[in-house]
Amino acid sequence: MDEKAPLLVIVDGANVVGSRPDGWWRDRRGAAERLRDRLAERGLPGRPPPVELVLVVEGAARGVASVPGVRVESAPGSGDDRIVELAAEEPGRPRLVITADRELRRRVTELGAEVTGPSTLLH
């Protein structure tokens, strides 16, 4: 494992946003932007820097811009598929995927990534 590379945190934007019934469905793009801004401000609770944060968005949230501290990836198709691709790109690097999606959790753990649920970010 490459111990020098910072932890790569891949956030399943649709899954994290969708885990709270706060009206996100009325403005999916706005909800993704709020999540991005929260990540930029707070980082990953319980994990000191350096951490590389990547927020994966799909559908109506595509086109949300990256900001300092958070790279936003607009999935051309399935957000889950893009998350798996990102997790597979650097197999020797520590990776953490934030999602509650069971099938996605299975796919990324097979690649050696850790997984945690949306509550990690929402407290």
CSV table of C-alpha atoms in Angstrom, one decimal:
chain,number,residue,atom,x,y,z
A,1,MET,CA,0.0,0.0,0.0
A,2,ASP,CA,1.2,3.5,-0.8
A,3,GLU,CA,1.3,5.0,2.7
A,4,LYS,CA,2.4,8.4,1.3
A,5,ALA,CA,-0.8,9.0,-0.7
A,6,PRO,CA,-3.6,10.7,1.3
A,7,LEU,CA,-6.7,8.8,2.0
A,8,LEU,CA,-9.0,8.9,-1.1
A,9,VAL,CA,-12.6,9.5,0.1
A,10,ILE,CA,-15.2,8.9,-2.6
A,11,VAL,CA,-18.7,10.2,-1.7
A,12,ASP,CA,-21.8,8.7,-3.4
A,13,GLY,CA,-23.5,12.1,-3.7
A,14,ALA,CA,-27.0,10.7,-4.7
A,15,ASN,CA,-27.0,8.2,-1.8
A,16,VAL,CA,-25.8,10.6,0.8
A,17,VAL,CA,-28.2,13.4,-0.2
A,18,GLY,CA,-31.0,10.9,-0.5
A,19,SER,CA,-30.4,9.5,3.0
A,20,ARG,CA,-32.2,12.5,4.6
A,21,PRO,CA,-35.8,13.5,3.7
A,22,ASP,CA,-35.1,17.2,3.6
A,23,GLY,CA,-36.7,18.1,0.3
A,24,TRP,CA,-33.5,17.4,-1.8
A,25,TRP,CA,-35.7,15.9,-4.6
A,26,ARG,CA,-37.0,19.4,-5.4
A,27,ASP,CA,-33.5,20.7,-6.1
A,28,ARG,CA,-31.0,17.9,-6.7
A,29,ARG,CA,-28.3,20.2,-7.9
A,30,GLY,CA,-28.7,22.5,-5.0
A,31,ALA,CA,-28.6,19.5,-2.6
A,32,ALA,CA,-25.3,18.3,-4.2
A,33,GLU,CA,-23.9,21.8,-3.9
A,34,ARG,CA,-24.8,22.0,-0.2
A,35,LEU,CA,-23.1,18.6,0.4
A,36,ARG,CA,-20.0,19.7,-1.5
A,37,ASP,CA,-19.8,22.9,0.6
A,38,ARG,CA,-20.3,21.0,3.8
A,39,LEU,CA,-17.4,18.6,2.8
A,40,ALA,CA,-15.2,21.6,1.9
A,41,GLU,CA,-15.9,23.2,5.2
A,42,ARG,CA,-15.7,20.2,7.5
A,43,GLY,CA,-13.6,17.6,5.7
A,44,LEU,CA,-14.2,14.1,6.8
A,45,PRO,CA,-15.1,13.9,10.5
A,46,GLY,CA,-12.8,11.8,12.5
A,47,ARG,CA,-10.1,11.7,9.9
A,48,PRO,CA,-7.4,14.4,10.0
A,49,PRO,CA,-5.9,15.8,6.8
A,50,PRO,CA,-4.5,15.1,4.4
A,51,VAL,CA,-7.6,13.6,2.8
A,52,GLU,CA,-8.6,13.8,-0.9
A,53,LEU,CA,-12.4,14.3,-1.1
A,54,VAL,CA,-14.2,13.3,-4.4
A,55,LEU,CA,-17.9,13.8,-4.6
A,56,VAL,CA,-19.6,11.8,-7.4
A,57,VAL,CA,-22.8,13.3,-8.8
A,58,GLU,CA,-25.2,12.0,-11.4
A,59,GLY,CA,-28.4,12.9,-13.2
A,60,ALA,CA,-29.8,16.3,-12.4
A,61,ALA,CA,-26.8,17.1,-10.2
A,62,ARG,CA,-24.3,16.8,-13.0
A,63,GLY,CA,-22.3,19.9,-13.7
A,64,VAL,CA,-21.8,20.9,-10.0
A,65,ALA,CA,-18.4,22.6,-9.9
A,66,SER,CA,-15.4,21.5,-7.9
A,67,VAL,CA,-14.3,23.8,-5.1
A,68,PRO,CA,-11.0,23.9,-3.1
A,69,GLY,CA,-10.8,20.8,-1.1
A,70,VAL,CA,-13.5,18.8,-3.0
A,71,ARG,CA,-13.3,17.5,-6.5
A,72,VAL,CA,-16.7,16.9,-8.1
A,73,GLU,CA,-17.0,14.1,-10.6
A,74,SER,CA,-20.1,14.2,-12.9
A,75,ALA,CA,-20.8,10.6,-13.8
A,76,PRO,CA,-21.6,10.3,-17.5
A,77,GLY,CA,-24.0,7.4,-16.7
A,78,SER,CA,-24.3,5.5,-13.4
A,79,GLY,CA,-22.8,7.2,-10.4
A,80,ASP,CA,-22.1,3.7,-8.9
A,81,ASP,CA,-20.1,2.7,-12.0
A,82,ARG,CA,-18.0,5.9,-11.8
A,83,ILE,CA,-17.4,5.3,-8.1
A,84,VAL,CA,-16.2,1.8,-8.8
A,85,GLU,CA,-13.9,3.2,-11.6
A,86,LEU,CA,-12.4,5.7,-9.2
A,87,ALA,CA,-11.9,3.1,-6.5
A,88,ALA,CA,-10.1,0.8,-9.0
A,89,GLU,CA,-7.7,3.5,-10.3
A,90,GLU,CA,-5.2,3.3,-7.4
A,91,PRO,CA,-5.4,-0.1,-5.9
A,92,GLY,CA,-2.4,0.5,-3.6
A,93,ARG,CA,-3.9,3.6,-2.1
A,94,PRO,CA,-6.1,3.7,1.0
A,95,ARG,CA,-9.7,4.4,-0.2
A,96,LEU,CA,-12.9,5.0,1.6
A,97,VAL,CA,-16.3,5.0,-0.1
A,98,ILE,CA,-19.2,6.7,1.6
A,99,THR,CA,-22.5,5.0,0.6
A,100,ALA,CA,-25.4,3.0,2.0
A,101,ASP,CA,-25.9,1.2,-1.3
A,102,ARG,CA,-25.4,-2.5,-0.6
A,103,GLU,CA,-24.4,-3.5,-4.1
A,104,LEU,CA,-22.0,-0.6,-4.4
A,105,ARG,CA,-20.5,-1.5,-1.0
A,106,ARG,CA,-19.9,-5.1,-2.3
A,107,ARG,CA,-18.3,-3.9,-5.5
A,108,VAL,CA,-15.8,-1.5,-3.9
A,109,THR,CA,-14.9,-3.8,-1.0
A,110,GLU,CA,-13.9,-6.4,-3.6
A,111,LEU,CA,-11.4,-3.8,-4.8
A,112,GLY,CA,-10.0,-3.4,-1.3
A,113,ALA,CA,-11.7,-0.1,-0.4
A,114,GLU,CA,-13.2,0.6,3.0
A,115,VAL,CA,-16.8,1.6,3.3
A,116,THR,CA,-18.9,3.7,5.7
A,117,GLY,CA,-22.4,5.0,5.6
A,118,PRO,CA,-23.8,8.5,5.0
A,119,SER,CA,-24.2,9.2,8.8
A,120,THR,CA,-20.4,9.7,8.8
A,121,LEU,CA,-20.9,13.0,7.1
A,122,LEU,CA,-24.3,14.0,8.4
A,123,HIS,CA,-23.6,14.4,12.1
